[in-house]
């Protein structure tokens, strides 16, 4: 799959619903023909997310508040990309990447307030599993 094809698919998907991080990871794998190293996949993910942000896709924590999709992150594009890259490397297990962040194109359902990109998920975030800096499960 070509980069542009993966990007177009993800952006269109984000127009209709909130998408989890693993959809972007899967797109990165497709770009690498399912053969990329962890480093290559991380680069592809960051490149995809960068282009997604340029295409008006928002990044944030999944919200469990009625009528709200995401709790959006506040920060520059570069800060958000650095956080995501750092989280991928810290967690290092793609099966656990789902809770790094979520994506959507705003359909008027997102909170008007934003949370700092480098903060812990707020209480109203719907986080099934979150790994702290020391590797401990913060939700269990």
mmCIF file of C-alpha atoms in Angstrom:
data_model
loop_
_atom_site.group_PDB
_atom_site.id
_atom_site.type_symbol
_atom_site.label_atom_id
_atom_site.label_comp_id
_atom_site.label_asym_id
_atom_site.label_seq_id
_atom_site.Cartn_x
_atom_site.Cartn_y
_atom_site.Cartn_z
ATOM 1 C CA UNK A 1 0.000 0.000 0.000
ATOM 2 C CA UNK A 2 1.256 3.467 -0.823
ATOM 3 C CA UNK A 3 1.537 6.162 1.854
ATOM 4 C CA UNK A 4 -1.086 8.407 0.228
ATOM 5 C CA UNK A 5 -3.540 5.533 -0.068
ATOM 6 C CA UNK A 6 -3.139 4.693 3.644
ATOM 7 C CA UNK A 7 -3.466 8.353 4.598
ATOM 8 C CA UNK A 8 -6.593 8.866 2.484
ATOM 9 C CA UNK A 9 -8.212 5.780 4.025
ATOM 10 C CA UNK A 10 -7.458 6.866 7.606
ATOM 11 C CA UNK A 11 -8.592 10.461 7.063
ATOM 12 C CA UNK A 12 -11.846 9.308 5.477
ATOM 13 C CA UNK A 13 -12.368 6.832 8.329
ATOM 14 C CA UNK A 14 -11.806 9.657 10.861
ATOM 15 C CA UNK A 15 -14.594 11.652 9.180
ATOM 16 C CA UNK A 16 -17.139 9.027 10.206
ATOM 17 C CA UNK A 17 -16.026 7.807 13.630
ATOM 18 C CA UNK A 18 -13.357 7.876 16.304
ATOM 19 C CA UNK A 19 -10.479 5.622 15.342
ATOM 20 C CA UNK A 20 -8.034 3.903 17.680
ATOM 21 C CA UNK A 21 -4.274 4.095 17.409
ATOM 22 C CA UNK A 22 -4.002 0.562 16.069
ATOM 23 C CA UNK A 23 -5.673 1.618 12.796
ATOM 24 C CA UNK A 24 -2.728 3.956 12.186
ATOM 25 C CA UNK A 25 -0.262 1.231 13.210
ATOM 26 C CA UNK A 26 -1.941 -1.149 10.750
ATOM 27 C CA UNK A 27 -1.611 1.507 8.032
ATOM 28 C CA UNK A 28 2.106 1.817 8.817
ATOM 29 C CA UNK A 29 2.462 -1.951 8.514
ATOM 30 C CA UNK A 30 0.692 -1.895 5.145
ATOM 31 C CA UNK A 31 3.032 0.847 3.891
ATOM 32 C CA UNK A 32 5.963 -1.394 4.904
ATOM 33 C CA UNK A 33 4.362 -4.441 3.255
ATOM 34 C CA UNK A 34 4.093 -6.058 6.721
ATOM 35 C CA UNK A 35 7.884 -6.429 6.809
ATOM 36 C CA UNK A 36 9.142 -3.237 8.442
ATOM 37 C CA UNK A 37 11.339 -3.057 11.508
ATOM 38 C CA UNK A 38 9.953 -1.484 14.665
ATOM 39 C CA UNK A 39 11.920 1.694 13.850
ATOM 40 C CA UNK A 40 10.517 1.860 10.310
ATOM 41 C CA UNK A 41 6.980 1.291 11.561
ATOM 42 C CA UNK A 42 7.357 4.042 14.171
ATOM 43 C CA UNK A 43 8.591 6.447 11.475
ATOM 44 C CA UNK A 44 5.640 5.526 9.253
ATOM 45 C CA UNK A 45 3.214 6.071 12.155
ATOM 46 C CA UNK A 46 4.659 9.503 12.923
ATOM 47 C CA UNK A 47 4.584 10.446 9.224
ATOM 48 C CA UNK A 48 0.953 9.312 8.952
ATOM 49 C CA UNK A 49 -0.130 11.174 12.093
ATOM 50 C CA UNK A 50 1.693 14.303 10.943
ATOM 51 C CA UNK A 51 -0.180 14.198 7.635
ATOM 52 C CA UNK A 52 -3.440 13.384 9.454
ATOM 53 C CA UNK A 53 -3.071 16.500 11.610
ATOM 54 C CA UNK A 54 -2.427 18.502 8.433
ATOM 55 C CA UNK A 55 -5.741 17.070 7.162
ATOM 56 C CA UNK A 56 -7.657 18.334 10.233
ATOM 57 C CA UNK A 57 -7.692 15.078 12.184
ATOM 58 C CA UNK A 58 -7.775 15.771 15.928
ATOM 59 C CA UNK A 59 -5.811 13.786 18.520
ATOM 60 C CA UNK A 60 -6.900 13.069 22.064
ATOM 61 C CA UNK A 61 -8.089 10.708 24.723
ATOM 62 C CA UNK A 62 -11.287 8.767 24.168
ATOM 63 C CA UNK A 63 -14.039 10.386 26.222
ATOM 64 C CA UNK A 64 -16.669 8.587 28.214
ATOM 65 C CA UNK A 65 -18.759 11.739 28.517
ATOM 66 C CA UNK A 66 -22.157 11.545 26.761
ATOM 67 C CA UNK A 67 -22.176 13.358 23.429
ATOM 68 C CA UNK A 68 -18.395 13.740 23.310
ATOM 69 C CA UNK A 69 -15.920 11.785 21.141
ATOM 70 C CA UNK A 70 -12.507 12.876 22.359
ATOM 71 C CA UNK A 71 -10.870 14.964 25.012
ATOM 72 C CA UNK A 72 -8.586 16.828 22.659
ATOM 73 C CA UNK A 73 -4.893 17.384 23.289
ATOM 74 C CA UNK A 74 -3.558 20.902 23.493
ATOM 75 C CA UNK A 75 -0.091 21.395 22.059
ATOM 76 C CA UNK A 76 1.782 22.000 18.870
ATOM 77 C CA UNK A 77 1.914 19.382 16.166
ATOM 78 C CA UNK A 78 5.584 18.746 16.965
ATOM 79 C CA UNK A 79 4.881 18.329 20.694
ATOM 80 C CA UNK A 80 2.071 15.868 19.986
ATOM 81 C CA UNK A 81 4.220 13.859 17.553
ATOM 82 C CA UNK A 82 7.086 13.730 20.066
ATOM 83 C CA UNK A 83 4.732 12.481 22.791
ATOM 84 C CA UNK A 84 3.320 9.755 20.552
ATOM 85 C CA UNK A 85 6.807 8.707 19.436
ATOM 86 C CA UNK A 86 7.980 8.598 23.046
ATOM 87 C CA UNK A 87 4.949 6.562 24.127
ATOM 88 C CA UNK A 88 5.489 4.022 21.341
ATOM 89 C CA UNK A 89 9.093 3.556 22.396
ATOM 90 C CA UNK A 90 8.261 3.455 26.118
ATOM 91 C CA UNK A 91 5.435 0.951 25.768
ATOM 92 C CA UNK A 92 7.201 -0.970 22.941
ATOM 93 C CA UNK A 93 4.388 -3.516 22.542
ATOM 94 C CA UNK A 94 2.056 -2.678 19.645
ATOM 95 C CA UNK A 95 -0.809 -4.604 21.256
ATOM 96 C CA UNK A 96 -0.789 -1.987 24.047
ATOM 97 C CA UNK A 97 -0.609 1.065 21.745
ATOM 98 C CA UNK A 98 -4.400 1.394 21.488
ATOM 99 C CA UNK A 99 -4.558 3.737 24.466
ATOM 100 C CA UNK A 100 -1.775 6.085 23.385
ATOM 101 C CA UNK A 101 -4.366 8.263 21.687
ATOM 102 C CA UNK A 102 -7.405 8.275 19.419
ATOM 103 C CA UNK A 103 -8.264 10.248 16.291
ATOM 104 C CA UNK A 104 -11.329 11.925 14.751
ATOM 105 C CA UNK A 105 -12.277 14.792 12.513
ATOM 106 C CA UNK A 106 -14.393 17.059 14.702
ATOM 107 C CA UNK A 107 -18.085 16.638 14.045
ATOM 108 C CA UNK A 108 -19.071 19.035 16.813
ATOM 109 C CA UNK A 109 -18.866 16.331 19.489
ATOM 110 C CA UNK A 110 -15.519 17.178 21.057
ATOM 111 C CA UNK A 111 -14.986 19.033 24.291
ATOM 112 C CA UNK A 112 -14.269 22.701 23.823
ATOM 113 C CA UNK A 113 -11.603 22.461 26.483
ATOM 114 C CA UNK A 114 -8.326 20.769 25.742
ATOM 115 C CA UNK A 115 -5.951 18.935 28.046
ATOM 116 C CA UNK A 116 -2.184 19.275 27.907
ATOM 117 C CA UNK A 117 -0.755 16.655 25.560
ATOM 118 C CA UNK A 118 1.739 15.527 28.203
ATOM 119 C CA UNK A 119 -0.733 15.143 31.071
ATOM 120 C CA UNK A 120 -2.151 11.966 32.493
ATOM 121 C CA UNK A 121 -5.545 11.037 31.071
ATOM 122 C CA UNK A 122 -8.237 12.985 32.948
ATOM 123 C CA UNK A 123 -10.885 11.082 34.957
ATOM 124 C CA UNK A 124 -13.465 11.503 32.182
ATOM 125 C CA UNK A 125 -11.207 9.699 29.693
ATOM 126 C CA UNK A 126 -12.168 6.151 28.877
ATOM 127 C CA UNK A 127 -8.889 4.320 29.372
ATOM 128 C CA UNK A 128 -8.951 0.555 29.609
ATOM 129 C CA UNK A 129 -5.216 0.301 30.232
ATOM 130 C CA UNK A 130 -2.548 2.900 30.772
ATOM 131 C CA UNK A 131 1.126 2.228 31.437
ATOM 132 C CA UNK A 132 2.968 4.577 33.735
ATOM 133 C CA UNK A 133 6.588 5.634 33.320
ATOM 134 C CA UNK A 134 7.710 2.776 35.549
ATOM 135 C CA UNK A 135 5.776 0.222 33.464
ATOM 136 C CA UNK A 136 3.027 -0.222 36.073
ATOM 137 C CA UNK A 137 -0.607 -0.545 35.008
ATOM 138 C CA UNK A 138 -2.201 2.647 36.339
ATOM 139 C CA UNK A 139 -5.758 1.440 35.863
ATOM 140 C CA UNK A 140 -5.607 -1.909 37.538
#
